[in-house]
PDB file of C-alpha atoms and ligand atoms in Angstrom:
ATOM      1  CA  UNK A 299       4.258  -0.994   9.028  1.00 76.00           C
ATOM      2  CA  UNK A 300       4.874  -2.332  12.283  1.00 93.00           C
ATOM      3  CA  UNK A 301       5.859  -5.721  12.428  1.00 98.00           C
ATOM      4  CA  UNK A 302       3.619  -9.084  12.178  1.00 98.00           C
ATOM      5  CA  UNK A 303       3.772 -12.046  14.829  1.00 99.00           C
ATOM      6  CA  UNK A 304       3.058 -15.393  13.594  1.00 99.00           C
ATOM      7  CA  UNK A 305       2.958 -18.412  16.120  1.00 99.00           C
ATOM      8  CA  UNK A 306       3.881 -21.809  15.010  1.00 98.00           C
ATOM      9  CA  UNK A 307       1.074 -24.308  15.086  1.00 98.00           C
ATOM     10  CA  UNK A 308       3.798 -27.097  14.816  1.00 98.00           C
ATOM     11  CA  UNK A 309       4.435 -26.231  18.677  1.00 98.00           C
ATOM     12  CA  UNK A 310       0.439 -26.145  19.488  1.00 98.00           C
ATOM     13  CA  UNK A 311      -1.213 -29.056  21.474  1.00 98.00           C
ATOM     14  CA  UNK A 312      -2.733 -31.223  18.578  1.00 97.00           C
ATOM     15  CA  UNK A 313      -5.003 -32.827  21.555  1.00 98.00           C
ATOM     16  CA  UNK A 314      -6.226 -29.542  21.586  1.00 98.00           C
ATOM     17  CA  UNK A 315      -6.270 -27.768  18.187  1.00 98.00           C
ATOM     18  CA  UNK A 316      -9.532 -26.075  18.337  1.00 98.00           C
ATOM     19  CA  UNK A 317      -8.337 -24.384  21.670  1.00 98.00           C
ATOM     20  CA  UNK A 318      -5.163 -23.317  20.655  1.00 98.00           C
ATOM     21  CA  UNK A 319      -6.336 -21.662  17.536  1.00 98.00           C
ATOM     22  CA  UNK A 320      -8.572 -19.657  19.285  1.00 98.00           C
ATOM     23  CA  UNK A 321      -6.264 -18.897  21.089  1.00 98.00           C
ATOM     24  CA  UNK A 322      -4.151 -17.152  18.446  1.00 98.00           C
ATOM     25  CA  UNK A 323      -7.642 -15.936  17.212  1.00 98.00           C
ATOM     26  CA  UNK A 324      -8.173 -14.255  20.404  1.00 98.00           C
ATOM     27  CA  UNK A 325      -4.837 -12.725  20.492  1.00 98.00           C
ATOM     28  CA  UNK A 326      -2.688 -10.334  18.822  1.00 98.00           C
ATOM     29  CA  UNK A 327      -1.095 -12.553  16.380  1.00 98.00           C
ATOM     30  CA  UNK A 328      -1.388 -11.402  12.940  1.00 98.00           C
ATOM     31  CA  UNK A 329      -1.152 -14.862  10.995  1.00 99.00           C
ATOM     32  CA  UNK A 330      -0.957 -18.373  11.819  1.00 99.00           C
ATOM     33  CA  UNK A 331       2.335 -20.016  10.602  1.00 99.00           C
ATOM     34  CA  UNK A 332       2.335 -23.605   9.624  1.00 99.00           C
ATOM     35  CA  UNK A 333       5.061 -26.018   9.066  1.00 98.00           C
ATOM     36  CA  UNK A 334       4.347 -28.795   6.164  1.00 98.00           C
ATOM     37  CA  UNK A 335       7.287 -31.214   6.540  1.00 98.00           C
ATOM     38  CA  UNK A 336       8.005 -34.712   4.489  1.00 98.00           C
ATOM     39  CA  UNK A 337      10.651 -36.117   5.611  1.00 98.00           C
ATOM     40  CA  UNK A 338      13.130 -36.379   2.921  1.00 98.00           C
ATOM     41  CA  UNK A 339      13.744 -32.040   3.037  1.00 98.00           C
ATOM     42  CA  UNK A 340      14.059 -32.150   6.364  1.00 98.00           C
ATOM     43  CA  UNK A 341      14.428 -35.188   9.100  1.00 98.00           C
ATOM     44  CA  UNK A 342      10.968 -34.866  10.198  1.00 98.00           C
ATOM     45  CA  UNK A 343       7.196 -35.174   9.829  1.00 98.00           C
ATOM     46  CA  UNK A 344       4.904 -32.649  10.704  1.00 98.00           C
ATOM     47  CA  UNK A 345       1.283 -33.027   9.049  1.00 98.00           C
ATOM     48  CA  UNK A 346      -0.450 -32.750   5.538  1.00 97.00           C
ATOM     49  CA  UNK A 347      -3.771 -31.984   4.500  1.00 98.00           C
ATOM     50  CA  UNK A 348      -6.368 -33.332   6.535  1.00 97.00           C
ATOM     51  CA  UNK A 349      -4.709 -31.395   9.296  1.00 98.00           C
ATOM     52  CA  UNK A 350      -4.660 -27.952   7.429  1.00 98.00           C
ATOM     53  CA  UNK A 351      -8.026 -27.886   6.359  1.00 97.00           C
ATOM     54  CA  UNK A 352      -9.013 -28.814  10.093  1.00 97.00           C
ATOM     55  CA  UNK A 353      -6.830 -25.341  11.070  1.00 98.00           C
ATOM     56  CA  UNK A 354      -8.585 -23.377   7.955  1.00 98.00           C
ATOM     57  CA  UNK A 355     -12.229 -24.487   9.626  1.00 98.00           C
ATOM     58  CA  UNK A 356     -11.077 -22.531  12.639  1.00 98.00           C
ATOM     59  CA  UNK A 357      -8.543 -20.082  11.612  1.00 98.00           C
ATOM     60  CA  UNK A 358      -9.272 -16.363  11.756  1.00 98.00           C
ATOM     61  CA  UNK A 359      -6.339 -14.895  10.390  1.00 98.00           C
ATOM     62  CA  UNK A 360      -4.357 -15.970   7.504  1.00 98.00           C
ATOM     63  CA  UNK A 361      -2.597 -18.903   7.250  1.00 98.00           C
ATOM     64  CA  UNK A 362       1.220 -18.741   6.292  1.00 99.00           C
ATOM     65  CA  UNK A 363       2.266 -21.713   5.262  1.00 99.00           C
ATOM     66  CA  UNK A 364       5.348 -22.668   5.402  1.00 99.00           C
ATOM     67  CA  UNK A 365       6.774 -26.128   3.155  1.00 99.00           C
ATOM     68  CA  UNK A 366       9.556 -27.842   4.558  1.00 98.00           C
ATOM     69  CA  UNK A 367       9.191 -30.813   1.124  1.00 98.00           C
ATOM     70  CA  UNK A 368      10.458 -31.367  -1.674  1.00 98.00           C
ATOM     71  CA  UNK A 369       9.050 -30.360  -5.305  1.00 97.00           C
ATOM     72  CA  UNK A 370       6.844 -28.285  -3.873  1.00 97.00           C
ATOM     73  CA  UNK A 371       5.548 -27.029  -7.183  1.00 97.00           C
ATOM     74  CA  UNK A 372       2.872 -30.660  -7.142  1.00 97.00           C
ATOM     75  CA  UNK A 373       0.892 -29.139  -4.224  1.00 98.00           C
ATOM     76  CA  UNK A 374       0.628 -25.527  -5.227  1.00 98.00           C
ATOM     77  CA  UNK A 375      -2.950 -25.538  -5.734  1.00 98.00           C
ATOM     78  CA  UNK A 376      -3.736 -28.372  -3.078  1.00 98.00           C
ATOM     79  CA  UNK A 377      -2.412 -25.543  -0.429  1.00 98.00           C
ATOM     80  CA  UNK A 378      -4.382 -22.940  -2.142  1.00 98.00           C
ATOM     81  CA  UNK A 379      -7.841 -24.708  -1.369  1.00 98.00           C
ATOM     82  CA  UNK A 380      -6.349 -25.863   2.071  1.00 97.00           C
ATOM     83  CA  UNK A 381      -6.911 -21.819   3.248  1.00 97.00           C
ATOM     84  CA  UNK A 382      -2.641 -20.727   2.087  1.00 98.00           C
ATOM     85  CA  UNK A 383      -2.922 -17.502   1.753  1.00 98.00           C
ATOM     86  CA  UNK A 384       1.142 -17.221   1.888  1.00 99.00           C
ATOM     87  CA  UNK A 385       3.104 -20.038   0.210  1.00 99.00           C
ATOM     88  CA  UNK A 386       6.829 -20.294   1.010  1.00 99.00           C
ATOM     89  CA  UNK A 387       9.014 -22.794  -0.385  1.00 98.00           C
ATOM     90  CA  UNK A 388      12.500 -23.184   0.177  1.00 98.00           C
ATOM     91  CA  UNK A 389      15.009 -22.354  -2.370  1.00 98.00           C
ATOM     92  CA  UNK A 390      16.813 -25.307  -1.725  1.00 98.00           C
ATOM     93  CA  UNK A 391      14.176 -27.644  -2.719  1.00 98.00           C
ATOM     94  CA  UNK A 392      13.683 -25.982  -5.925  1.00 95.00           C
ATOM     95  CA  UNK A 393      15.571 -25.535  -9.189  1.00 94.00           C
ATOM     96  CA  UNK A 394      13.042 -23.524 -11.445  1.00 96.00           C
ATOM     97  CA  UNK A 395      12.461 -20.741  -8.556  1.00 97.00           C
ATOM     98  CA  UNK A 396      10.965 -17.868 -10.875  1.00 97.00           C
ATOM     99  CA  UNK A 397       8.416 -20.815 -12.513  1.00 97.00           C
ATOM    100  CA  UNK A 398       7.695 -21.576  -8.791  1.00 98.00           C
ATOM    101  CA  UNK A 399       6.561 -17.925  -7.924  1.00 98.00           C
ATOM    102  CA  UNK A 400       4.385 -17.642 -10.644  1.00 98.00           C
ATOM    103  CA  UNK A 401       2.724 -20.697  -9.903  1.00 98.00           C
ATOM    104  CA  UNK A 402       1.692 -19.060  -6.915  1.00 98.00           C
ATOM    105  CA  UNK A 403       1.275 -16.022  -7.166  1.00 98.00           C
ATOM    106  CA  UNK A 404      -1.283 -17.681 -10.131  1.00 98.00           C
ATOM    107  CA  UNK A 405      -2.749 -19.663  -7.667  1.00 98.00           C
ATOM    108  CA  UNK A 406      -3.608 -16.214  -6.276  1.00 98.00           C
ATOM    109  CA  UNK A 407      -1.345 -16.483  -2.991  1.00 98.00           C
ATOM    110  CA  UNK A 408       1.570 -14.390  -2.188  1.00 98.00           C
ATOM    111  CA  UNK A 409       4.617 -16.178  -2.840  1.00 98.00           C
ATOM    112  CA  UNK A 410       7.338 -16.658  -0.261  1.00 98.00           C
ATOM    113  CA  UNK A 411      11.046 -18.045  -0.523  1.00 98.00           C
ATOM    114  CA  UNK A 412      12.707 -19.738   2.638  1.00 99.00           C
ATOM    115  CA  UNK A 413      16.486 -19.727   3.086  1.00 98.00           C
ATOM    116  CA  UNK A 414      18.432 -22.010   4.484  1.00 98.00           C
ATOM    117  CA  UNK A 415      21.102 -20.118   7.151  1.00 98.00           C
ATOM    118  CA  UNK A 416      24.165 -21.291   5.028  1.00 98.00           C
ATOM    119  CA  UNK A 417      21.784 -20.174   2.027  1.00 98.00           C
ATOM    120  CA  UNK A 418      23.600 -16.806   0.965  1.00 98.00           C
ATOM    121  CA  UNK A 419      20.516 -13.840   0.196  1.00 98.00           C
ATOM    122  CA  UNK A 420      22.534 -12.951  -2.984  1.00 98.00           C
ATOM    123  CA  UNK A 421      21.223 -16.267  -4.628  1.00 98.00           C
ATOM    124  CA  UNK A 422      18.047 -13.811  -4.481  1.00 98.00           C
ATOM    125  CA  UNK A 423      19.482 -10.494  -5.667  1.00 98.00           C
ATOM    126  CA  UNK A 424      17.929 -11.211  -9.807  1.00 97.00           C
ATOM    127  CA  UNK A 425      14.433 -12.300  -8.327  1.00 97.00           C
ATOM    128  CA  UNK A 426      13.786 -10.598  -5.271  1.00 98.00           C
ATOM    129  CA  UNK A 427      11.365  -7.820  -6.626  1.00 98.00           C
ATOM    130  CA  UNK A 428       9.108 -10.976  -7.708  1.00 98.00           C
ATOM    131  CA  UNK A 429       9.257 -11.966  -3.767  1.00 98.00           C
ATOM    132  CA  UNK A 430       5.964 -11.351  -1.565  1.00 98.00           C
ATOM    133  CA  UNK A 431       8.088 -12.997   1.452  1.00 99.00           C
ATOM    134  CA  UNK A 432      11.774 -13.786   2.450  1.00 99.00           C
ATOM    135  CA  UNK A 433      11.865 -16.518   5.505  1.00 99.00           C
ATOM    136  CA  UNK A 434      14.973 -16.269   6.987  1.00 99.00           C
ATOM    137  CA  UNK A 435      15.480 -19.397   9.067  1.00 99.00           C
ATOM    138  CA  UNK A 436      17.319 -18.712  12.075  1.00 99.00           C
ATOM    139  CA  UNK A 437      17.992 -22.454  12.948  1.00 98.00           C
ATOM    140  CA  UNK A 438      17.942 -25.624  10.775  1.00 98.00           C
ATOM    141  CA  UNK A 439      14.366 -26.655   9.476  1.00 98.00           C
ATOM    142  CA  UNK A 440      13.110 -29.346  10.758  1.00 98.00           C
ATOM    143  CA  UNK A 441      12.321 -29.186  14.578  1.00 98.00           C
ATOM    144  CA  UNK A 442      10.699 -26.425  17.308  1.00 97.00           C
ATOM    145  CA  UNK A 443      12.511 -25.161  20.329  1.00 97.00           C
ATOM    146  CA  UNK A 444      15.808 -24.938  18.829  1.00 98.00           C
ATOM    147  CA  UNK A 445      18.999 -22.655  19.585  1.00 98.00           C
ATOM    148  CA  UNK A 446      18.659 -19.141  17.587  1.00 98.00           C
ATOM    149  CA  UNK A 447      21.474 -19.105  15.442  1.00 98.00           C
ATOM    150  CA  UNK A 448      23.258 -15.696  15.861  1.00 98.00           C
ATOM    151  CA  UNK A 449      24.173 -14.560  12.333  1.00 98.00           C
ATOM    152  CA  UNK A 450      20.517 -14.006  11.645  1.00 98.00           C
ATOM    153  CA  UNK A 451      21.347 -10.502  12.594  1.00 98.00           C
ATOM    154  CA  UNK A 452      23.725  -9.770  10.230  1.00 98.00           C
ATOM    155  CA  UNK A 453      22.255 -11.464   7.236  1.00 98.00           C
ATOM    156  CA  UNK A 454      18.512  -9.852   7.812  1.00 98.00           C
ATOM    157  CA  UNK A 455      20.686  -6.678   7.764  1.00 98.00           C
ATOM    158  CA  UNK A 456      22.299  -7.306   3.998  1.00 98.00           C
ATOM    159  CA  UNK A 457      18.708  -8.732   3.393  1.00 98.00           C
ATOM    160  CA  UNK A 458      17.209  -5.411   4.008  1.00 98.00           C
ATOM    161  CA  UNK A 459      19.865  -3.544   2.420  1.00 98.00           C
ATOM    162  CA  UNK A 460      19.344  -5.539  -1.087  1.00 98.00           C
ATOM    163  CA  UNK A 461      15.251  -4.934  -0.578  1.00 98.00           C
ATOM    164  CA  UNK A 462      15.595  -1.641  -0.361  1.00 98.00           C
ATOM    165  CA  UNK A 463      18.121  -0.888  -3.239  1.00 98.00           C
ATOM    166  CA  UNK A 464      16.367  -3.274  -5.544  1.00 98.00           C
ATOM    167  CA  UNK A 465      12.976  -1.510  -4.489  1.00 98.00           C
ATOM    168  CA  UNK A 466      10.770  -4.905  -3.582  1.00 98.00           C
ATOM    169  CA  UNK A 467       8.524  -5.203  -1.451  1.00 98.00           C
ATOM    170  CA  UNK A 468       9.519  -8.247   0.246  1.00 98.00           C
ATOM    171  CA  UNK A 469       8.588  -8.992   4.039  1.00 98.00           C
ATOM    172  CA  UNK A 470      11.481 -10.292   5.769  1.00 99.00           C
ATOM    173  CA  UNK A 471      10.168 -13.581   8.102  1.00 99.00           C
ATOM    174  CA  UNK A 472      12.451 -14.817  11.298  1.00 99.00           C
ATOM    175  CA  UNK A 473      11.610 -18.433  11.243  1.00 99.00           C
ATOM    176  CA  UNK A 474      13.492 -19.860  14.417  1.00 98.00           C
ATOM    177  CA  UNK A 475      14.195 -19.448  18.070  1.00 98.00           C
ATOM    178  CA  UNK A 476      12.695 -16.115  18.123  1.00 99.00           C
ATOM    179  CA  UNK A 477      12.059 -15.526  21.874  1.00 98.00           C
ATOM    180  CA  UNK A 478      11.444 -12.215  24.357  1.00 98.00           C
ATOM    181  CA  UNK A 479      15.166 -11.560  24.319  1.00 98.00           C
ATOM    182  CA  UNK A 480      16.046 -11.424  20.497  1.00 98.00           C
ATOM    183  CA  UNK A 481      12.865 -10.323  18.616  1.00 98.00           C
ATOM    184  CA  UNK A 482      13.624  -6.425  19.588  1.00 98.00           C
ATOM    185  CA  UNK A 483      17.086  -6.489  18.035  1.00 98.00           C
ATOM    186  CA  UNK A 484      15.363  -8.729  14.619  1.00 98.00           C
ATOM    187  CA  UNK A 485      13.027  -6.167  14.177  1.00 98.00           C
ATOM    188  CA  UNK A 486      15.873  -3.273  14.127  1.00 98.00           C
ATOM    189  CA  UNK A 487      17.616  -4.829  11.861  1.00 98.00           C
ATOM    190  CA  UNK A 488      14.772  -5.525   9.303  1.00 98.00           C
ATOM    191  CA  UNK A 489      12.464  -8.488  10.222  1.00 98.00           C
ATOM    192  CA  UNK A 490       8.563  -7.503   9.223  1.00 98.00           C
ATOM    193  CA  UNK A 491       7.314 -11.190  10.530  1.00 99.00           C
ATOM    194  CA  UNK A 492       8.161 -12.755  13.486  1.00 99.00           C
ATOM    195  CA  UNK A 493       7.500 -16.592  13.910  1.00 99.00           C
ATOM    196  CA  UNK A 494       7.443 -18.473  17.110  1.00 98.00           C
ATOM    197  CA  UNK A 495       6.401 -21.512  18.167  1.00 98.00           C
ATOM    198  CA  UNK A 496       7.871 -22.769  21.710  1.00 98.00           C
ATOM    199  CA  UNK A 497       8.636 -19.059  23.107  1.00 98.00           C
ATOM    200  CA  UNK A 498       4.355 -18.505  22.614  1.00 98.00           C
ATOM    201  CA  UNK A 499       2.927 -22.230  23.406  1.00 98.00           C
ATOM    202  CA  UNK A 500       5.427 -22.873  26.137  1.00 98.00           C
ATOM    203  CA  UNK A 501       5.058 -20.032  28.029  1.00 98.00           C
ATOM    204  CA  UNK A 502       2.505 -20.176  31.119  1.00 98.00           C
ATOM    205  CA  UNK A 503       0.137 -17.443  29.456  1.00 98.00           C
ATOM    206  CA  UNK A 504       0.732 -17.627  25.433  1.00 98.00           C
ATOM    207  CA  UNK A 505      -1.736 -14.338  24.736  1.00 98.00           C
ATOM    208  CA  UNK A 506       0.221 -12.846  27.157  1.00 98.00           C
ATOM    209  CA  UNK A 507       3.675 -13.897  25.374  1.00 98.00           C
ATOM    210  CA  UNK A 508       2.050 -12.978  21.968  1.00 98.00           C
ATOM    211  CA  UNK A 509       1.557  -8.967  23.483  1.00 98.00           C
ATOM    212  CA  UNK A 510       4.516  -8.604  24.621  1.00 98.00           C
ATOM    213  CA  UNK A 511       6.772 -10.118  20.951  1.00 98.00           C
ATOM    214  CA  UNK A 512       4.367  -7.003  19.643  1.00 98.00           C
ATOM    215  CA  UNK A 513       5.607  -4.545  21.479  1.00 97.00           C
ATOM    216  CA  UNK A 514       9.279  -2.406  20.561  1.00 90.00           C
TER     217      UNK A 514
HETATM  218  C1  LIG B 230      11.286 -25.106  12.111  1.00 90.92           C
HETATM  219  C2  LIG B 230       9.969 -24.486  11.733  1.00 90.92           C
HETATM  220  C3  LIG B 230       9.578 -23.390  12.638  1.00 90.92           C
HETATM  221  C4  LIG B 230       9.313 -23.808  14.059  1.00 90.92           C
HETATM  222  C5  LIG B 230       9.700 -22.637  14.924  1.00 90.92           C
HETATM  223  O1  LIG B 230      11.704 -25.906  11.097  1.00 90.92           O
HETATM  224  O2  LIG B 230      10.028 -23.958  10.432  1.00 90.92           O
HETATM  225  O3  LIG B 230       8.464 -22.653  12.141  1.00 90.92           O
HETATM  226  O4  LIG B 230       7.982 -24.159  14.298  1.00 90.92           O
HETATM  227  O5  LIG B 230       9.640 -23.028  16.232  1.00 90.92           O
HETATM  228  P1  LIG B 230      10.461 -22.268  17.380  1.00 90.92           P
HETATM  229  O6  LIG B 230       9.911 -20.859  17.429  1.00 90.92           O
HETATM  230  O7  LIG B 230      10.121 -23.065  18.612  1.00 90.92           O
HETATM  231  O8  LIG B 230      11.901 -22.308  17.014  1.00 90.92           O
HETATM  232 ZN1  LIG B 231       8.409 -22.550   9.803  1.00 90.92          ZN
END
């Protein structure tokens, strides 16, 4: 499979929505990532449901949904009938993690788990053939247009390595800095989504940004 690009709404123009999810419709993007934050997991507010549903009228493509809150097991079905077709919850936020999968993956969405990048992947290693999605972040949840933090490389490398002897079929998501210099050398070592948010929507042409993070 060649690997999936997934702009970040969070850096859209919310004056502008409509336009800049057609945008991503009318691009190569494969999935439309959006950031739920609370502001108690993380030090920031993004946008709840009123917002989502207003992407799901528009959306094309799936919606990957990414929760930055805490107890993330209240909303599971709330995100379900907001248009989620991939939940991801961070491990961090969550202390009954296999419960948390099945919830989802009974909600009928694919289930994702987001690491934290002090979060070591061998907190995965009895659960990962349960996993539909790994999110590696590659800064510190919370804010867009932050500084990729280099040992992304090396841990979606043991990432891959664990998949692959423990025979899941996880996708391994770069959440984080991901720009036109990095997202070759991700992808070689393992990353099957790539998420960006300021390297597409602060770019002078983001279609044009979104071909070229396709191409290896
Ligand atoms: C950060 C969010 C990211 C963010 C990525 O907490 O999870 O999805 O939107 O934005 P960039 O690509 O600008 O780092
Ligand atoms: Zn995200």
């Amino acid at each position: 499979m060649s690997h999936l690009v997934a702009p970040s709404v969070l850096s859209a123009d919310f004056g502008n929505l409509q336009r800049d999810i057609e945008l991503i419709n009318n691009s190569d993007a494969d999935w439309f990532h959006v950031d739920i934050m609370d502001g108690v997991f993380v030090p920031n507010i993004s946008f709840g449901f009123p917002v989502l549903k207003a992407i799901q009228k528009h959306a094309k493509k799936p919606l990957d949904v990414h929760l930055m809150i805490v107890d993330p097991d209240r909303y599971t079905q709330q995100f379900k009938d907001a248009g989620a077709e991939v939940l991801t919850f961070h491990l961090e936020a969550c202390t009954h993690l296999h419960r948390s999968i099945q919830n989802i993956k009974n909600s009928g969405m694919k289930a994702g788990v987001a690491l934290n990048p002090h979060t070591s992947i061998h907190l995965l290693e009895d659960i990962i053939s349960d996993i539909d999605l790994v999110c590696v972040m590659s800064v510190n949840p919370g804010f867009g247009g932050q500084k990729f933090i280099e040992n992304t490389f090396t841990k979606v490398a043991a990432l891959k390595k664990l998949i692959t002897e423990k025979n899941s079929k996880a996708l391994i998501e770069i959440d984080g800095g991901v720009d036109l210099n990095n997202y070759k050398k991700l992808v070689s070592v393992g990353a099957d989504v790539l998420v960006a948010g300021n390297t597409v929507f602060g770019s002078a042409n983001p279609t044009q940004t979104i071909t070229q993070l396709k191409q290896i």
